[in-house]
Amino acid sequence: MAMQVGGGGDEDEVVSAINTTPLVDVMLVLLIIFLITIPVATHTIKVTLPRDANQPTQTKPGNVVLAVTENGQVYWNEVAIKSRADLLDRLEKIAVLKPQPQIQIRGDAKSRYESVGRVIATCQEAGIYHVDFITEQPHSD
């Protein structure tokens, strides 16, 4: 009787194990290719990012503060504006002044963006070229 080494001696038997060595070899070659070519393909551009310059707002006597409440009511300094046409009329009167007074918009935290957007659009329509926003730090309770 002859001694059998290895499988059962049947040459037609299907091998169910996958040979992963070629796959690992291909992956290592691709990894090396990517490590060599990626630094060459990466182009960097120096960008100077803006710096945060928070400064306390100083309202001067000539400035106009437009306040927008939660329900969309607009106030000119402390006077309620009746309509968009009234606001436009007031803004057109100060738009012709040289230099233009500073327009500062203070929006309530609960006001809709649409209300503030309408005020900005009215400023643009009147010919105001510079609008500032007044913001406050959130109060820690």
Short mmCIF file of N, CA and C in Angstrom, two decimals:
data_model
loop_
_atom_site.label_atom_id
_atom_site.label_comp_id
_atom_site.label_asym_id
_atom_site.label_seq_id
_atom_site.Cartn_x
_atom_site.Cartn_y
_atom_site.Cartn_z
N MET A 1 0.84 -1.14 0.00
CA MET A 1 0.00 0.00 0.00
C MET A 1 0.90 1.23 0.00
N ALA A 2 0.55 2.17 -0.86
CA ALA A 2 1.34 3.39 -0.99
C ALA A 2 0.79 4.46 -0.06
N MET A 3 1.69 5.27 0.44
CA MET A 3 1.32 6.33 1.36
C MET A 3 0.93 7.58 0.56
N GLN A 4 -0.21 8.17 0.89
CA GLN A 4 -0.69 9.34 0.16
C GLN A 4 -0.36 10.60 0.97
N VAL A 5 0.21 11.57 0.27
CA VAL A 5 0.54 12.86 0.89
C VAL A 5 -0.35 13.91 0.24
N GLY A 6 -0.94 14.80 1.03
CA GLY A 6 -1.77 15.86 0.47
C GLY A 6 -3.21 15.48 0.49
N GLY A 7 -3.95 15.89 -0.57
CA GLY A 7 -5.38 15.64 -0.64
C GLY A 7 -5.65 14.16 -0.82
N GLY A 8 -6.84 13.84 -1.14
CA GLY A 8 -7.27 12.47 -1.26
C GLY A 8 -6.73 11.79 -2.48
N GLY A 9 -5.92 12.47 -3.29
CA GLY A 9 -5.36 11.85 -4.47
C GLY A 9 -6.22 12.04 -5.69
N ASP A 10 -7.41 12.54 -5.50
CA ASP A 10 -8.31 12.78 -6.62
C ASP A 10 -7.97 14.13 -7.23
N GLU A 11 -7.48 14.12 -8.46
CA GLU A 11 -7.02 15.35 -9.09
C GLU A 11 -8.17 16.24 -9.54
N ASP A 12 -9.36 15.73 -9.66
CA ASP A 12 -10.51 16.51 -10.11
C ASP A 12 -11.23 17.21 -8.96
N GLU A 13 -10.71 17.12 -7.77
CA GLU A 13 -11.36 17.72 -6.62
C GLU A 13 -11.25 19.24 -6.68
N VAL A 14 -12.35 19.95 -6.39
CA VAL A 14 -12.40 21.41 -6.44
C VAL A 14 -11.82 21.97 -5.15
N VAL A 15 -10.92 22.95 -5.30
CA VAL A 15 -10.32 23.59 -4.13
C VAL A 15 -11.22 24.76 -3.76
N SER A 16 -11.73 24.76 -2.55
CA SER A 16 -12.66 25.81 -2.14
C SER A 16 -11.94 27.02 -1.52
N ALA A 17 -10.66 26.94 -1.24
CA ALA A 17 -9.91 28.07 -0.67
C ALA A 17 -9.44 28.98 -1.78
N ILE A 18 -9.63 30.32 -1.60
CA ILE A 18 -9.20 31.30 -2.60
C ILE A 18 -7.78 31.71 -2.27
N ASN A 19 -6.98 31.76 -3.29
CA ASN A 19 -5.60 32.18 -3.12
C ASN A 19 -5.59 33.71 -3.12
N THR A 20 -5.35 34.33 -1.96
CA THR A 20 -5.39 35.79 -1.82
C THR A 20 -4.04 36.45 -2.05
N THR A 21 -3.01 35.69 -2.25
CA THR A 21 -1.68 36.28 -2.43
C THR A 21 -1.63 37.23 -3.62
N PRO A 22 -2.15 36.88 -4.80
CA PRO A 22 -2.10 37.84 -5.91
C PRO A 22 -2.90 39.11 -5.62
N LEU A 23 -4.01 38.97 -4.92
CA LEU A 23 -4.82 40.14 -4.57
C LEU A 23 -4.04 41.08 -3.65
N VAL A 24 -3.37 40.55 -2.66
CA VAL A 24 -2.57 41.36 -1.74
C VAL A 24 -1.43 42.01 -2.49
N ASP A 25 -0.80 41.29 -3.39
CA ASP A 25 0.29 41.87 -4.19
C ASP A 25 -0.19 43.05 -5.02
N VAL A 26 -1.34 42.92 -5.67
CA VAL A 26 -1.88 44.00 -6.48
C VAL A 26 -2.22 45.20 -5.60
N MET A 27 -2.81 44.96 -4.45
CA MET A 27 -3.17 46.06 -3.54
C MET A 27 -1.92 46.79 -3.05
N LEU A 28 -0.86 46.08 -2.74
CA LEU A 28 0.37 46.73 -2.30
C LEU A 28 0.99 47.57 -3.42
N VAL A 29 0.96 47.06 -4.64
CA VAL A 29 1.50 47.82 -5.77
C VAL A 29 0.68 49.09 -5.98
N LEU A 30 -0.65 49.00 -5.91
CA LEU A 30 -1.50 50.18 -6.06
C LEU A 30 -1.26 51.19 -4.93
N LEU A 31 -1.07 50.69 -3.73
CA LEU A 31 -0.80 51.58 -2.60
C LEU A 31 0.50 52.35 -2.82
N ILE A 32 1.52 51.66 -3.29
CA ILE A 32 2.80 52.33 -3.54
C ILE A 32 2.65 53.35 -4.67
N ILE A 33 1.91 53.01 -5.71
CA ILE A 33 1.70 53.95 -6.82
C ILE A 33 0.98 55.20 -6.32
N PHE A 34 -0.07 55.02 -5.51
CA PHE A 34 -0.80 56.18 -4.99
C PHE A 34 0.07 57.02 -4.06
N LEU A 35 0.89 56.39 -3.25
CA LEU A 35 1.76 57.14 -2.35
C LEU A 35 2.78 57.98 -3.11
N ILE A 36 3.17 57.51 -4.27
CA ILE A 36 4.15 58.25 -5.07
C ILE A 36 3.48 59.36 -5.87
N THR A 37 2.30 59.10 -6.43
CA THR A 37 1.70 60.07 -7.35
C THR A 37 0.83 61.13 -6.67
N ILE A 38 0.26 60.88 -5.52
CA ILE A 38 -0.64 61.86 -4.89
C ILE A 38 0.08 63.16 -4.53
N PRO A 39 1.26 63.16 -3.92
CA PRO A 39 1.90 64.45 -3.63
C PRO A 39 2.20 65.27 -4.88
N VAL A 40 2.45 64.63 -5.99
CA VAL A 40 2.72 65.34 -7.24
C VAL A 40 1.44 65.99 -7.77
N ALA A 41 0.32 65.30 -7.64
CA ALA A 41 -0.95 65.79 -8.18
C ALA A 41 -1.59 66.84 -7.28
N THR A 42 -1.16 66.96 -6.05
CA THR A 42 -1.76 67.93 -5.14
C THR A 42 -1.10 69.29 -5.33
N HIS A 43 -1.92 70.25 -5.70
CA HIS A 43 -1.43 71.62 -5.86
C HIS A 43 -1.98 72.44 -4.71
N THR A 44 -1.13 73.14 -4.03
CA THR A 44 -1.58 73.97 -2.92
C THR A 44 -1.50 75.43 -3.30
N ILE A 45 -2.50 76.16 -2.86
CA ILE A 45 -2.56 77.58 -3.10
C ILE A 45 -2.64 78.27 -1.75
N LYS A 46 -1.78 79.24 -1.54
CA LYS A 46 -1.79 79.98 -0.28
C LYS A 46 -3.03 80.87 -0.25
N VAL A 47 -3.81 80.72 0.79
CA VAL A 47 -5.02 81.52 0.95
C VAL A 47 -4.94 82.23 2.29
N THR A 48 -5.16 83.53 2.26
CA THR A 48 -5.20 84.29 3.49
C THR A 48 -6.66 84.40 3.92
N LEU A 49 -7.01 83.75 5.00
CA LEU A 49 -8.38 83.77 5.50
C LEU A 49 -8.63 85.03 6.29
N PRO A 50 -9.85 85.54 6.26
CA PRO A 50 -10.14 86.76 7.03
C PRO A 50 -10.07 86.47 8.52
N ARG A 51 -9.67 87.48 9.24
CA ARG A 51 -9.59 87.35 10.70
C ARG A 51 -10.84 87.96 11.31
N ASP A 52 -11.26 87.37 12.40
CA ASP A 52 -12.43 87.86 13.11
C ASP A 52 -12.09 89.16 13.82
N ALA A 53 -12.84 90.18 13.53
CA ALA A 53 -12.55 91.48 14.14
C ALA A 53 -13.81 92.01 14.80
N ASN A 54 -14.21 91.37 15.87
CA ASN A 54 -15.38 91.83 16.61
C ASN A 54 -15.02 93.06 17.41
N GLN A 55 -15.71 94.12 17.12
CA GLN A 55 -15.50 95.35 17.86
C GLN A 55 -16.85 95.82 18.36
N PRO A 56 -16.88 96.39 19.55
CA PRO A 56 -18.16 96.89 20.05
C PRO A 56 -18.71 97.98 19.12
N THR A 57 -19.99 97.90 18.86
CA THR A 57 -20.62 98.86 17.98
C THR A 57 -20.87 100.16 18.74
N GLN A 58 -20.48 101.24 18.13
CA GLN A 58 -20.74 102.55 18.73
C GLN A 58 -21.74 103.27 17.84
N THR A 59 -22.92 103.45 18.35
CA THR A 59 -23.95 104.12 17.58
C THR A 59 -23.74 105.62 17.69
N LYS A 60 -23.45 106.24 16.56
CA LYS A 60 -23.23 107.68 16.52
C LYS A 60 -24.57 108.37 16.30
N PRO A 61 -24.66 109.66 16.63
CA PRO A 61 -25.94 110.35 16.49
C PRO A 61 -26.53 110.31 15.08
N GLY A 62 -25.72 110.29 14.03
CA GLY A 62 -26.24 110.28 12.66
C GLY A 62 -26.65 108.92 12.16
N ASN A 63 -26.28 107.86 12.87
CA ASN A 63 -26.60 106.51 12.43
C ASN A 63 -28.08 106.21 12.56
N VAL A 64 -28.54 105.29 11.73
CA VAL A 64 -29.93 104.87 11.78
C VAL A 64 -29.96 103.40 12.19
N VAL A 65 -30.69 103.10 13.26
CA VAL A 65 -30.84 101.72 13.71
C VAL A 65 -32.23 101.26 13.32
N LEU A 66 -32.27 100.23 12.48
CA LEU A 66 -33.54 99.63 12.08
C LEU A 66 -33.71 98.34 12.88
N ALA A 67 -34.74 98.29 13.70
CA ALA A 67 -34.99 97.10 14.52
C ALA A 67 -36.14 96.32 13.91
N VAL A 68 -35.98 95.00 13.84
CA VAL A 68 -37.03 94.13 13.31
C VAL A 68 -37.47 93.22 14.44
N THR A 69 -38.74 93.31 14.80
CA THR A 69 -39.25 92.52 15.92
C THR A 69 -39.63 91.12 15.47
N GLU A 70 -40.05 90.32 16.43
CA GLU A 70 -40.40 88.93 16.17
C GLU A 70 -41.54 88.80 15.16
N ASN A 71 -42.50 89.73 15.21
CA ASN A 71 -43.64 89.65 14.29
C ASN A 71 -43.42 90.40 12.99
N GLY A 72 -42.19 90.94 12.76
CA GLY A 72 -41.86 91.59 11.49
C GLY A 72 -42.03 93.10 11.50
N GLN A 73 -42.43 93.68 12.62
CA GLN A 73 -42.59 95.14 12.72
C GLN A 73 -41.20 95.79 12.67
N VAL A 74 -41.07 96.87 11.87
CA VAL A 74 -39.79 97.55 11.72
C VAL A 74 -39.86 98.87 12.47
N TYR A 75 -38.77 99.19 13.17
CA TYR A 75 -38.66 100.45 13.90
C TYR A 75 -37.47 101.23 13.36
N TRP A 76 -37.67 102.52 13.13
CA TRP A 76 -36.61 103.45 12.73
C TRP A 76 -36.16 104.11 14.01
N ASN A 77 -34.95 103.79 14.46
CA ASN A 77 -34.49 104.14 15.80
C ASN A 77 -35.54 103.63 16.78
N GLU A 78 -36.43 104.45 17.31
CA GLU A 78 -37.46 103.93 18.21
C GLU A 78 -38.87 104.25 17.72
N VAL A 79 -38.98 104.68 16.47
CA VAL A 79 -40.27 105.05 15.89
C VAL A 79 -40.74 103.91 14.99
N ALA A 80 -41.98 103.47 15.20
CA ALA A 80 -42.52 102.37 14.39
C ALA A 80 -42.76 102.84 12.96
N ILE A 81 -42.37 102.00 12.00
CA ILE A 81 -42.59 102.26 10.58
C ILE A 81 -43.93 101.65 10.19
N LYS A 82 -44.77 102.45 9.51
CA LYS A 82 -46.13 102.00 9.20
C LYS A 82 -46.17 101.02 8.03
N SER A 83 -45.34 101.28 7.00
CA SER A 83 -45.39 100.43 5.81
C SER A 83 -44.02 100.40 5.13
N ARG A 84 -43.92 99.54 4.14
CA ARG A 84 -42.67 99.45 3.38
C ARG A 84 -42.42 100.75 2.61
N ALA A 85 -43.49 101.37 2.12
CA ALA A 85 -43.35 102.62 1.38
C ALA A 85 -42.82 103.73 2.28
N ASP A 86 -43.26 103.75 3.54
CA ASP A 86 -42.76 104.74 4.51
C ASP A 86 -41.27 104.52 4.76
N LEU A 87 -40.87 103.27 4.92
CA LEU A 87 -39.45 102.96 5.12
C LEU A 87 -38.64 103.36 3.89
N LEU A 88 -39.14 103.05 2.71
CA LEU A 88 -38.44 103.40 1.47
C LEU A 88 -38.30 104.91 1.34
N ASP A 89 -39.34 105.65 1.67
CA ASP A 89 -39.29 107.11 1.59
C ASP A 89 -38.23 107.67 2.53
N ARG A 90 -38.18 107.17 3.76
CA ARG A 90 -37.18 107.64 4.72
C ARG A 90 -35.76 107.29 4.26
N LEU A 91 -35.58 106.06 3.75
CA LEU A 91 -34.25 105.64 3.32
C LEU A 91 -33.78 106.43 2.10
N GLU A 92 -34.69 106.75 1.18
CA GLU A 92 -34.31 107.54 0.00
C GLU A 92 -33.85 108.94 0.39
N LYS A 93 -34.44 109.51 1.46
CA LYS A 93 -34.04 110.83 1.92
C LYS A 93 -32.61 110.84 2.47
N ILE A 94 -32.22 109.77 3.15
CA ILE A 94 -30.86 109.75 3.70
C ILE A 94 -29.85 109.16 2.73
N ALA A 95 -30.32 108.50 1.66
CA ALA A 95 -29.40 107.90 0.69
C ALA A 95 -28.67 108.97 -0.11
N VAL A 96 -29.25 110.16 -0.23
CA VAL A 96 -28.62 111.23 -1.02
C VAL A 96 -27.61 112.02 -0.20
N LEU A 97 -27.57 111.82 1.10
CA LEU A 97 -26.62 112.56 1.94
C LEU A 97 -25.20 112.07 1.67
N LYS A 98 -24.26 112.99 1.75
CA LYS A 98 -22.84 112.64 1.59
C LYS A 98 -22.11 113.00 2.87
N PRO A 99 -21.47 112.13 3.56
CA PRO A 99 -21.52 110.67 3.42
C PRO A 99 -22.85 110.13 3.95
N GLN A 100 -23.18 108.95 3.46
CA GLN A 100 -24.43 108.32 3.91
C GLN A 100 -24.32 107.95 5.38
N PRO A 101 -25.38 108.15 6.12
CA PRO A 101 -25.36 107.68 7.52
C PRO A 101 -25.26 106.16 7.54
N GLN A 102 -24.74 105.66 8.60
CA GLN A 102 -24.58 104.21 8.74
C GLN A 102 -25.92 103.59 9.10
N ILE A 103 -26.34 102.57 8.34
CA ILE A 103 -27.59 101.86 8.60
C ILE A 103 -27.23 100.59 9.36
N GLN A 104 -27.82 100.42 10.54
CA GLN A 104 -27.56 99.25 11.36
C GLN A 104 -28.88 98.51 11.57
N ILE A 105 -28.88 97.22 11.26
CA ILE A 105 -30.09 96.42 11.41
C ILE A 105 -29.93 95.52 12.62
N ARG A 106 -30.92 95.59 13.51
CA ARG A 106 -30.95 94.74 14.70
C ARG A 106 -32.19 93.86 14.59
N GLY A 107 -31.99 92.58 14.41
CA GLY A 107 -33.11 91.66 14.27
C GLY A 107 -33.32 90.88 15.54
N ASP A 108 -34.56 90.71 15.91
CA ASP A 108 -34.90 89.89 17.07
C ASP A 108 -34.47 88.45 16.79
N ALA A 109 -34.05 87.75 17.82
CA ALA A 109 -33.58 86.37 17.64
C ALA A 109 -34.69 85.47 17.11
N LYS A 110 -35.93 85.80 17.39
CA LYS A 110 -37.04 84.96 16.94
C LYS A 110 -37.70 85.46 15.67
N SER A 111 -37.17 86.56 15.11
CA SER A 111 -37.76 87.09 13.87
C SER A 111 -37.38 86.19 12.70
N ARG A 112 -38.24 86.21 11.70
CA ARG A 112 -38.00 85.40 10.51
C ARG A 112 -36.98 86.10 9.63
N TYR A 113 -36.19 85.32 8.94
CA TYR A 113 -35.20 85.88 8.03
C TYR A 113 -35.87 86.70 6.93
N GLU A 114 -37.07 86.31 6.55
CA GLU A 114 -37.81 87.00 5.50
C GLU A 114 -38.04 88.47 5.87
N SER A 115 -38.34 88.74 7.13
CA SER A 115 -38.58 90.12 7.57
C SER A 115 -37.31 90.96 7.47
N VAL A 116 -36.20 90.40 7.90
CA VAL A 116 -34.92 91.10 7.80
C VAL A 116 -34.52 91.25 6.33
N GLY A 117 -34.79 90.25 5.53
CA GLY A 117 -34.48 90.30 4.10
C GLY A 117 -35.24 91.40 3.39
N ARG A 118 -36.49 91.62 3.78
CA ARG A 118 -37.27 92.70 3.18
C ARG A 118 -36.66 94.06 3.50
N VAL A 119 -36.18 94.23 4.72
CA VAL A 119 -35.56 95.50 5.12
C VAL A 119 -34.28 95.71 4.30
N ILE A 120 -33.49 94.66 4.13
CA ILE A 120 -32.26 94.77 3.34
C ILE A 120 -32.59 95.11 1.89
N ALA A 121 -33.60 94.46 1.33
CA ALA A 121 -34.00 94.73 -0.05
C ALA A 121 -34.48 96.18 -0.20
N THR A 122 -35.19 96.69 0.80
CA THR A 122 -35.65 98.08 0.75
C THR A 122 -34.46 99.04 0.82
N CYS A 123 -33.48 98.72 1.64
CA CYS A 123 -32.26 99.54 1.71
C CYS A 123 -31.56 99.57 0.35
N GLN A 124 -31.47 98.43 -0.27
CA GLN A 124 -30.82 98.34 -1.58
C GLN A 124 -31.60 99.14 -2.63
N GLU A 125 -32.91 99.04 -2.58
CA GLU A 125 -33.75 99.76 -3.54
C GLU A 125 -33.63 101.28 -3.34
N ALA A 126 -33.43 101.71 -2.10
CA ALA A 126 -33.32 103.15 -1.82
C ALA A 126 -31.95 103.70 -2.19
N GLY A 127 -30.98 102.84 -2.42
CA GLY A 127 -29.65 103.31 -2.80
C GLY A 127 -28.66 103.35 -1.65
N ILE A 128 -28.96 102.66 -0.57
CA ILE A 128 -28.03 102.55 0.55
C ILE A 128 -26.98 101.53 0.15
N TYR A 129 -25.71 101.90 0.26
CA TYR A 129 -24.66 100.99 -0.19
C TYR A 129 -23.95 100.27 0.94
N HIS A 130 -24.25 100.60 2.19
CA HIS A 130 -23.57 99.93 3.30
C HIS A 130 -24.56 99.69 4.43
N VAL A 131 -24.74 98.42 4.79
CA VAL A 131 -25.66 98.04 5.86
C VAL A 131 -24.88 97.18 6.85
N ASP A 132 -25.01 97.49 8.13
CA ASP A 132 -24.37 96.70 9.19
C ASP A 132 -25.44 95.95 9.97
N PHE A 133 -25.00 94.88 10.61
CA PHE A 133 -25.89 94.12 11.48
C PHE A 133 -25.38 94.23 12.90
N ILE A 134 -26.29 94.43 13.82
CA ILE A 134 -25.94 94.48 15.24
C ILE A 134 -26.32 93.13 15.83
N THR A 135 -25.34 92.48 16.42
CA THR A 135 -25.59 91.19 17.06
C THR A 135 -25.18 91.27 18.53
N GLU A 136 -25.75 90.41 19.30
CA GLU A 136 -25.41 90.35 20.72
C GLU A 136 -24.98 88.94 21.07
N GLN A 137 -24.10 88.86 22.05
CA GLN A 137 -23.67 87.55 22.55
C GLN A 137 -24.87 86.88 23.20
N PRO A 138 -25.03 85.56 23.01
CA PRO A 138 -26.14 84.87 23.69
C PRO A 138 -25.93 84.95 25.20
N HIS A 139 -27.02 85.19 25.89
CA HIS A 139 -26.94 85.28 27.36
C HIS A 139 -26.91 83.88 27.95
N SER A 140 -25.96 83.63 28.83
CA SER A 140 -25.90 82.31 29.48
C SER A 140 -26.75 82.35 30.74
N ASP A 141 -27.73 81.46 30.76
CA ASP A 141 -28.65 81.43 31.91
C ASP A 141 -28.17 80.48 32.96
#
